mmCIF file of C-alpha atoms in Angstrom:
data_model
loop_
_atom_site.group_PDB
_atom_site.id
_atom_site.type_symbol
_atom_site.label_atom_id
_atom_site.label_comp_id
_atom_site.label_asym_id
_atom_site.label_seq_id
_atom_site.Cartn_x
_atom_site.Cartn_y
_atom_site.Cartn_z
ATOM 1 C CA UNK A 1 -199.169 -77.744 81.250
ATOM 2 C CA UNK A 2 -200.775 -79.643 78.334
ATOM 3 C CA UNK A 3 -199.143 -77.319 75.849
ATOM 4 C CA UNK A 4 -195.735 -77.711 77.491
ATOM 5 C CA UNK A 5 -196.061 -81.495 77.446
ATOM 6 C CA UNK A 6 -197.153 -81.455 73.823
ATOM 7 C CA UNK A 7 -194.177 -79.397 72.656
ATOM 8 C CA UNK A 8 -191.970 -81.684 74.751
ATOM 9 C CA UNK A 9 -193.364 -84.676 72.853
ATOM 10 C CA UNK A 10 -192.733 -82.956 69.530
ATOM 11 C CA UNK A 11 -189.171 -82.134 70.564
ATOM 12 C CA UNK A 12 -188.460 -85.728 71.577
ATOM 13 C CA UNK A 13 -189.904 -87.014 68.294
ATOM 14 C CA UNK A 14 -187.819 -84.682 66.151
ATOM 15 C CA UNK A 15 -184.639 -85.315 68.133
ATOM 16 C CA UNK A 16 -185.133 -89.043 67.786
ATOM 17 C CA UNK A 17 -185.535 -88.811 64.005
ATOM 18 C CA UNK A 18 -181.973 -87.511 63.711
ATOM 19 C CA UNK A 19 -182.277 -86.766 59.998
ATOM 20 C CA UNK A 20 -179.331 -84.692 58.836
ATOM 21 C CA UNK A 21 -179.739 -82.826 56.615
ATOM 22 C CA UNK A 22 -183.507 -82.350 56.329
ATOM 23 C CA UNK A 23 -184.773 -82.218 52.751
ATOM 24 C CA UNK A 24 -187.737 -80.091 51.649
ATOM 25 C CA UNK A 25 -190.199 -82.974 51.829
ATOM 26 C CA UNK A 26 -189.164 -83.880 55.382
ATOM 27 C CA UNK A 27 -189.181 -80.201 56.381
ATOM 28 C CA UNK A 28 -192.778 -79.788 55.231
ATOM 29 C CA UNK A 29 -193.740 -82.960 57.062
ATOM 30 C CA UNK A 30 -192.062 -81.811 60.283
ATOM 31 C CA UNK A 31 -193.619 -78.356 60.117
ATOM 32 C CA UNK A 32 -197.029 -79.903 59.508
ATOM 33 C CA UNK A 33 -196.566 -82.007 62.662
ATOM 34 C CA UNK A 34 -195.554 -79.002 64.761
ATOM 35 C CA UNK A 35 -198.175 -76.527 63.522
ATOM 36 C CA UNK A 36 -200.930 -79.136 63.324
ATOM 37 C CA UNK A 37 -200.314 -80.415 66.839
ATOM 38 C CA UNK A 38 -200.090 -76.909 68.255
ATOM 39 C CA UNK A 39 -203.339 -75.876 66.519
ATOM 40 C CA UNK A 40 -205.204 -78.898 67.866
ATOM 41 C CA UNK A 41 -203.799 -78.413 71.364
ATOM 42 C CA UNK A 42 -204.503 -74.693 71.359
ATOM 43 C CA UNK A 43 -208.129 -75.047 70.293
ATOM 44 C CA UNK A 44 -208.680 -78.100 72.493
ATOM 45 C CA UNK A 45 -207.088 -76.646 75.610
ATOM 46 C CA UNK A 46 -208.867 -73.324 75.228
ATOM 47 C CA UNK A 47 -212.226 -75.013 74.693
ATOM 48 C CA UNK A 48 -211.620 -77.317 77.640
ATOM 49 C CA UNK A 49 -210.516 -74.432 79.849
ATOM 50 C CA UNK A 50 -213.617 -72.447 78.980
ATOM 51 C CA UNK A 51 -216.143 -75.224 79.572
ATOM 52 C CA UNK A 52 -214.431 -76.744 82.608
ATOM 53 C CA UNK A 53 -213.682 -73.448 84.371
ATOM 54 C CA UNK A 54 -215.230 -70.276 83.001
ATOM 55 C CA UNK A 55 -218.608 -71.726 81.983
ATOM 56 C CA UNK A 56 -219.325 -72.470 85.644
ATOM 57 C CA UNK A 57 -219.152 -68.791 86.592
ATOM 58 C CA UNK A 58 -221.375 -65.834 85.617
ATOM 59 C CA UNK A 59 -220.428 -64.196 82.328
ATOM 60 C CA UNK A 60 -220.389 -60.463 81.622
ATOM 61 C CA UNK A 61 -219.532 -57.956 78.958
ATOM 62 C CA UNK A 62 -215.830 -57.470 78.324
ATOM 63 C CA UNK A 63 -214.274 -55.467 81.167
ATOM 64 C CA UNK A 64 -210.927 -54.682 82.776
ATOM 65 C CA UNK A 65 -209.616 -55.464 86.229
ATOM 66 C CA UNK A 66 -206.606 -54.033 88.030
ATOM 67 C CA UNK A 67 -204.954 -56.899 89.896
ATOM 68 C CA UNK A 68 -201.466 -55.405 89.992
ATOM 69 C CA UNK A 69 -201.369 -55.386 93.803
ATOM 70 C CA UNK A 70 -202.290 -59.062 94.171
ATOM 71 C CA UNK A 71 -199.943 -61.643 95.710
ATOM 72 C CA UNK A 72 -197.058 -59.161 96.029
ATOM 73 C CA UNK A 73 -196.771 -59.391 92.201
ATOM 74 C CA UNK A 74 -195.784 -63.062 92.342
ATOM 75 C CA UNK A 75 -198.506 -63.858 89.801
ATOM 76 C CA UNK A 76 -196.967 -61.317 87.405
ATOM 77 C CA UNK A 77 -193.562 -62.951 87.774
ATOM 78 C CA UNK A 78 -195.214 -66.284 87.011
ATOM 79 C CA UNK A 79 -196.842 -64.864 83.873
ATOM 80 C CA UNK A 80 -193.484 -63.622 82.610
ATOM 81 C CA UNK A 81 -191.752 -66.942 83.320
ATOM 82 C CA UNK A 82 -194.525 -68.936 81.635
ATOM 83 C CA UNK A 83 -194.471 -66.783 78.500
ATOM 84 C CA UNK A 84 -190.683 -67.014 78.369
ATOM 85 C CA UNK A 85 -190.472 -70.787 78.670
ATOM 86 C CA UNK A 86 -193.400 -71.687 76.416
ATOM 87 C CA UNK A 87 -191.971 -69.338 73.786
ATOM 88 C CA UNK A 88 -188.586 -71.026 74.064
ATOM 89 C CA UNK A 89 -190.116 -74.471 73.570
ATOM 90 C CA UNK A 90 -192.141 -73.221 70.607
ATOM 91 C CA UNK A 91 -188.979 -71.867 69.024
ATOM 92 C CA UNK A 92 -187.024 -75.058 69.727
ATOM 93 C CA UNK A 93 -189.741 -77.242 68.211
ATOM 94 C CA UNK A 94 -189.579 -75.301 64.933
ATOM 95 C CA UNK A 95 -185.784 -75.366 64.915
ATOM 96 C CA UNK A 96 -185.864 -79.120 65.391
ATOM 97 C CA UNK A 97 -188.351 -79.378 62.564
ATOM 98 C CA UNK A 98 -185.672 -77.872 60.325
ATOM 99 C CA UNK A 99 -186.750 -74.252 59.996
ATOM 100 C CA UNK A 100 -184.188 -71.445 60.055
ATOM 101 C CA UNK A 101 -183.628 -69.387 63.199
ATOM 102 C CA UNK A 102 -185.381 -66.226 62.015
ATOM 103 C CA UNK A 103 -188.668 -67.879 61.089
ATOM 104 C CA UNK A 104 -188.555 -70.182 64.120
ATOM 105 C CA UNK A 105 -188.180 -67.121 66.336
ATOM 106 C CA UNK A 106 -190.953 -65.147 64.641
ATOM 107 C CA UNK A 107 -193.497 -67.967 64.686
ATOM 108 C CA UNK A 108 -192.409 -69.916 67.765
ATOM 109 C CA UNK A 109 -191.289 -67.217 70.179
ATOM 110 C CA UNK A 110 -194.730 -65.568 70.676
ATOM 111 C CA UNK A 111 -196.584 -68.840 71.425
ATOM 112 C CA UNK A 112 -196.573 -68.231 75.177
ATOM 113 C CA UNK A 113 -197.882 -64.692 74.700
ATOM 114 C CA UNK A 114 -200.703 -65.887 72.426
ATOM 115 C CA UNK A 115 -201.717 -68.669 74.805
ATOM 116 C CA UNK A 116 -201.763 -66.468 77.909
ATOM 117 C CA UNK A 117 -203.462 -63.601 76.077
ATOM 118 C CA UNK A 118 -206.370 -65.888 75.215
ATOM 119 C CA UNK A 119 -206.764 -66.697 78.900
ATOM 120 C CA UNK A 120 -206.872 -62.944 79.610
ATOM 121 C CA UNK A 121 -209.719 -62.540 77.120
ATOM 122 C CA UNK A 122 -211.649 -65.260 78.940
ATOM 123 C CA UNK A 123 -210.993 -63.387 82.184
ATOM 124 C CA UNK A 124 -212.318 -60.196 80.587
ATOM 125 C CA UNK A 125 -215.606 -61.907 79.758
ATOM 126 C CA UNK A 126 -216.060 -63.455 83.202
ATOM 127 C CA UNK A 127 -217.865 -61.586 85.966
ATOM 128 C CA UNK A 128 -215.489 -62.827 88.672
ATOM 129 C CA UNK A 129 -212.331 -61.638 86.935
ATOM 130 C CA UNK A 130 -211.347 -59.138 84.279
ATOM 131 C CA UNK A 131 -208.812 -58.423 81.577
ATOM 132 C CA UNK A 132 -205.575 -57.385 83.284
ATOM 133 C CA UNK A 133 -203.137 -55.049 81.557
ATOM 134 C CA UNK A 134 -200.619 -55.989 84.253
ATOM 135 C CA UNK A 135 -200.807 -59.634 83.214
ATOM 136 C CA UNK A 136 -200.444 -58.659 79.564
ATOM 137 C CA UNK A 137 -197.384 -56.550 80.366
ATOM 138 C CA UNK A 138 -195.837 -59.497 82.223
ATOM 139 C CA UNK A 139 -196.575 -61.787 79.273
ATOM 140 C CA UNK A 140 -194.882 -59.313 76.950
ATOM 141 C CA UNK A 141 -191.828 -59.012 79.223
ATOM 142 C CA UNK A 142 -191.327 -62.775 79.296
ATOM 143 C CA UNK A 143 -191.763 -63.113 75.549
ATOM 144 C CA UNK A 144 -189.531 -60.111 74.899
ATOM 145 C CA UNK A 145 -186.775 -61.474 77.132
ATOM 146 C CA UNK A 146 -186.626 -64.693 75.139
ATOM 147 C CA UNK A 147 -187.016 -63.223 71.658
ATOM 148 C CA UNK A 148 -184.716 -60.271 72.331
ATOM 149 C CA UNK A 149 -181.839 -62.436 73.492
ATOM 150 C CA UNK A 150 -182.281 -64.905 70.653
ATOM 151 C CA UNK A 151 -182.269 -62.108 68.095
ATOM 152 C CA UNK A 152 -179.293 -60.313 69.667
ATOM 153 C CA UNK A 153 -177.064 -63.168 70.833
ATOM 154 C CA UNK A 154 -178.560 -66.270 69.155
ATOM 155 C CA UNK A 155 -178.637 -67.866 72.597
ATOM 156 C CA UNK A 156 -180.173 -67.403 76.049
ATOM 157 C CA UNK A 157 -177.709 -65.833 78.447
ATOM 158 C CA UNK A 158 -180.415 -64.893 80.952
ATOM 159 C CA UNK A 159 -183.150 -67.452 81.581
ATOM 160 C CA UNK A 160 -186.320 -67.490 83.684
ATOM 161 C CA UNK A 161 -186.845 -70.409 86.042
ATOM 162 C CA UNK A 162 -189.253 -71.720 88.647
ATOM 163 C CA UNK A 163 -188.886 -73.540 91.956
ATOM 164 C CA UNK A 164 -191.263 -74.551 94.740
ATOM 165 C CA UNK A 165 -191.082 -75.470 98.416
ATOM 166 C CA UNK A 166 -193.949 -76.529 100.672
ATOM 167 C CA UNK A 167 -195.283 -73.930 103.111
ATOM 168 C CA UNK A 168 -197.597 -73.754 106.112
ATOM 169 C CA UNK A 169 -199.999 -71.273 104.521
ATOM 170 C CA UNK A 170 -201.980 -73.500 102.169
ATOM 171 C CA UNK A 171 -203.532 -75.381 105.112
ATOM 172 C CA UNK A 172 -205.504 -72.269 106.070
ATOM 173 C CA UNK A 173 -206.928 -71.636 102.576
ATOM 174 C CA UNK A 174 -206.773 -74.981 100.697
ATOM 175 C CA UNK A 175 -209.533 -73.871 98.319
ATOM 176 C CA UNK A 176 -207.398 -70.895 97.275
ATOM 177 C CA UNK A 177 -203.827 -72.125 97.776
ATOM 178 C CA UNK A 178 -204.245 -75.826 97.002
ATOM 179 C CA UNK A 179 -205.103 -78.984 98.906
ATOM 180 C CA UNK A 180 -202.443 -81.310 97.469
ATOM 181 C CA UNK A 181 -198.917 -80.963 96.140
ATOM 182 C CA UNK A 182 -199.743 -80.462 92.418
ATOM 183 C CA UNK A 183 -202.349 -77.818 93.284
ATOM 184 C CA UNK A 184 -200.035 -76.043 95.718
ATOM 185 C CA UNK A 185 -197.228 -75.957 93.158
ATOM 186 C CA UNK A 186 -199.556 -73.960 90.887
ATOM 187 C CA UNK A 187 -201.575 -71.950 93.419
ATOM 188 C CA UNK A 188 -199.503 -71.323 96.543
ATOM 189 C CA UNK A 189 -197.456 -68.242 95.722
ATOM 190 C CA UNK A 190 -195.869 -68.457 99.176
ATOM 191 C CA UNK A 191 -193.860 -71.474 98.073
ATOM 192 C CA UNK A 192 -193.045 -70.385 94.534
ATOM 193 C CA UNK A 193 -189.868 -68.597 93.518
ATOM 194 C CA UNK A 194 -189.310 -67.082 90.078
ATOM 195 C CA UNK A 195 -185.669 -66.761 89.061
ATOM 196 C CA UNK A 196 -183.532 -64.813 86.635
ATOM 197 C CA UNK A 197 -180.542 -67.072 85.989
ATOM 198 C CA UNK A 198 -177.424 -65.457 84.504
ATOM 199 C CA UNK A 199 -174.876 -67.525 82.583
ATOM 200 C CA UNK A 200 -171.495 -66.293 83.780
ATOM 201 C CA UNK A 201 -169.290 -67.411 80.906
ATOM 202 C CA UNK A 202 -171.461 -66.096 78.070
ATOM 203 C CA UNK A 203 -172.022 -62.757 79.813
ATOM 204 C CA UNK A 204 -168.603 -61.969 81.239
ATOM 205 C CA UNK A 205 -165.912 -64.204 79.696
ATOM 206 C CA UNK A 206 -164.305 -65.060 76.377
ATOM 207 C CA UNK A 207 -165.288 -68.179 74.484
ATOM 208 C CA UNK A 208 -161.828 -69.683 74.991
ATOM 209 C CA UNK A 209 -162.098 -69.445 78.791
ATOM 210 C CA UNK A 210 -161.930 -72.767 80.638
ATOM 211 C CA UNK A 211 -164.651 -71.656 83.042
ATOM 212 C CA UNK A 212 -167.548 -74.185 82.896
ATOM 213 C CA UNK A 213 -170.173 -72.970 80.457
ATOM 214 C CA UNK A 214 -173.017 -74.425 82.540
ATOM 215 C CA UNK A 215 -172.364 -72.426 85.734
ATOM 216 C CA UNK A 216 -174.950 -69.721 86.451
ATOM 217 C CA UNK A 217 -175.809 -67.303 89.238
ATOM 218 C CA UNK A 218 -179.530 -66.822 89.913
ATOM 219 C CA UNK A 219 -181.534 -64.007 91.466
ATOM 220 C CA UNK A 220 -184.900 -65.147 92.802
ATOM 221 C CA UNK A 221 -188.061 -63.339 93.856
ATOM 222 C CA UNK A 222 -190.730 -64.724 96.153
ATOM 223 C CA UNK A 223 -193.303 -63.699 98.742
ATOM 224 C CA UNK A 224 -194.467 -65.162 102.030
ATOM 225 C CA UNK A 225 -197.230 -64.759 104.583
ATOM 226 C CA UNK A 226 -200.012 -64.433 102.001
ATOM 227 C CA UNK A 227 -203.390 -66.021 102.771
ATOM 228 C CA UNK A 228 -205.298 -63.719 100.422
ATOM 229 C CA UNK A 229 -204.702 -61.969 97.127
ATOM 230 C CA UNK A 230 -204.721 -58.299 98.200
ATOM 231 C CA UNK A 231 -204.715 -58.727 101.974
ATOM 232 C CA UNK A 232 -204.842 -61.505 104.541
ATOM 233 C CA UNK A 233 -208.111 -62.700 105.988
ATOM 234 C CA UNK A 234 -208.825 -63.318 109.681
ATOM 235 C CA UNK A 235 -211.490 -66.007 109.299
ATOM 236 C CA UNK A 236 -212.152 -68.658 106.692
ATOM 237 C CA UNK A 237 -215.020 -71.167 106.847
ATOM 238 C CA UNK A 238 -215.501 -70.335 110.518
ATOM 239 C CA UNK A 239 -211.851 -70.968 111.380
ATOM 240 C CA UNK A 240 -209.443 -68.345 112.732
ATOM 241 C CA UNK A 241 -206.388 -67.768 110.539
ATOM 242 C CA UNK A 242 -203.200 -66.690 112.355
ATOM 243 C CA UNK A 243 -201.864 -63.240 111.563
ATOM 244 C CA UNK A 244 -198.925 -63.293 109.146
ATOM 245 C CA UNK A 245 -196.731 -60.497 107.833
ATOM 246 C CA UNK A 246 -196.713 -60.281 104.051
ATOM 247 C CA UNK A 247 -193.055 -59.975 103.057
ATOM 248 C CA UNK A 248 -191.128 -59.934 99.798
ATOM 249 C CA UNK A 249 -188.073 -62.160 99.529
ATOM 250 C CA UNK A 250 -184.979 -61.757 97.365
ATOM 251 C CA UNK A 251 -182.712 -64.778 96.976
ATOM 252 C CA UNK A 252 -179.213 -65.210 95.540
ATOM 253 C CA UNK A 253 -178.086 -68.713 94.645
ATOM 254 C CA UNK A 254 -175.715 -70.578 92.300
ATOM 255 C CA UNK A 255 -177.425 -72.397 89.456
ATOM 256 C CA UNK A 256 -176.859 -74.847 86.618
ATOM 257 C CA UNK A 257 -177.742 -74.152 82.995
ATOM 258 C CA UNK A 258 -178.968 -77.581 81.924
ATOM 259 C CA UNK A 259 -178.942 -76.602 78.240
ATOM 260 C CA UNK A 260 -175.157 -76.126 78.345
ATOM 261 C CA UNK A 261 -174.236 -79.447 79.936
ATOM 262 C CA UNK A 262 -172.197 -81.330 77.299
ATOM 263 C CA UNK A 263 -174.075 -84.541 76.452
ATOM 264 C CA UNK A 264 -174.013 -86.484 73.201
ATOM 265 C CA UNK A 265 -177.362 -88.223 73.457
ATOM 266 C CA UNK A 266 -180.088 -86.419 71.542
ATOM 267 C CA UNK A 267 -182.616 -87.798 73.998
ATOM 268 C CA UNK A 268 -180.814 -86.262 76.976
ATOM 269 C CA UNK A 269 -180.258 -82.998 75.128
ATOM 270 C CA UNK A 270 -184.003 -82.781 74.588
ATOM 271 C CA UNK A 271 -184.728 -83.739 78.186
ATOM 272 C CA UNK A 272 -182.335 -81.162 79.634
ATOM 273 C CA UNK A 273 -183.670 -78.474 77.302
ATOM 274 C CA UNK A 274 -187.247 -78.971 78.490
ATOM 275 C CA UNK A 275 -186.321 -79.309 82.182
ATOM 276 C CA UNK A 276 -184.226 -76.143 82.042
ATOM 277 C CA UNK A 277 -187.124 -74.074 83.429
ATOM 278 C CA UNK A 278 -186.626 -75.711 86.848
ATOM 279 C CA UNK A 279 -184.169 -74.087 89.241
ATOM 280 C CA UNK A 280 -181.936 -76.793 90.715
ATOM 281 C CA UNK A 281 -181.975 -76.708 94.556
ATOM 282 C CA UNK A 282 -178.768 -75.056 95.777
ATOM 283 C CA UNK A 283 -177.467 -73.134 98.813
ATOM 284 C CA UNK A 284 -178.876 -69.616 98.925
ATOM 285 C CA UNK A 285 -178.834 -66.365 100.864
ATOM 286 C CA UNK A 286 -182.127 -64.517 101.331
ATOM 287 C CA UNK A 287 -182.985 -60.941 102.225
ATOM 288 C CA UNK A 288 -186.624 -59.997 102.829
ATOM 289 C CA UNK A 289 -188.475 -56.686 102.819
ATOM 290 C CA UNK A 290 -188.217 -56.458 106.610
ATOM 291 C CA UNK A 291 -184.422 -56.469 106.419
ATOM 292 C CA UNK A 292 -183.957 -60.026 107.676
ATOM 293 C CA UNK A 293 -181.061 -61.948 106.100
ATOM 294 C CA UNK A 294 -181.031 -65.755 106.257
ATOM 295 C CA UNK A 295 -178.909 -68.604 104.892
ATOM 296 C CA UNK A 296 -180.328 -71.787 103.408
ATOM 297 C CA UNK A 297 -178.104 -74.803 102.861
ATOM 298 C CA UNK A 298 -180.533 -76.092 100.245
ATOM 299 C CA UNK A 299 -183.210 -73.782 98.864
ATOM 300 C CA UNK A 300 -186.053 -75.170 96.780
#
């Protein structure tokens, strides 16, 4: 989250400068701001993460851990979405600094992969976790989705998004699933949905079509009924936990591509670009792994 906020701040600063064109002196200054800020944030956030989290747990020699069956793979979907969106912001920051598309893509696109890979190394050195090749594969998929589209189409026709709705499950395992809204938004996989959002006009229509360029259709994936990573527990801290079925959920919903909304303000362009990782609540139809189909007038 700190890294996302930092790149957001850089983006706002560069948008506000509005210097057109950017000369070589200004370009060097802008690039120094971007790379310098990212270096400080990377080293600071990694050091803070290690001492605030990992240092409190037993350390071990580097080892691997197969967590591919955890949380009905919702954590893997989250890894992919995080790598995708952090990479996009890293690319956008360099483009705003004045660098060309190729170099911005090469140096900015992999930022999410680098950040999340460092966390995996910490996991590999911690006795309670381990280096996960599944997580690394998800990181690579998210990064590849962004960089591949940018290289092929010079735009994002398929984006990865996130949404959250409150659930009943966190109350039974607040230490694991979160005890307040910010924690639950990060920890409670039951309430998270990861989306692939497809831009209809750029994928299926000509440029001269009058169809709104900001209209998308989104396919979401979520899970429900999970009170444990691999399986549900019966008791926790002496309390009985109700029995829940662990089910996968597939959701279809209209969506809005915030990056394609026509606005003139550079401030609002920057704001919409950064907020584009959030799936706007819309009506949705859901089908779960038990064959149940349900309609939601407003799905978060």
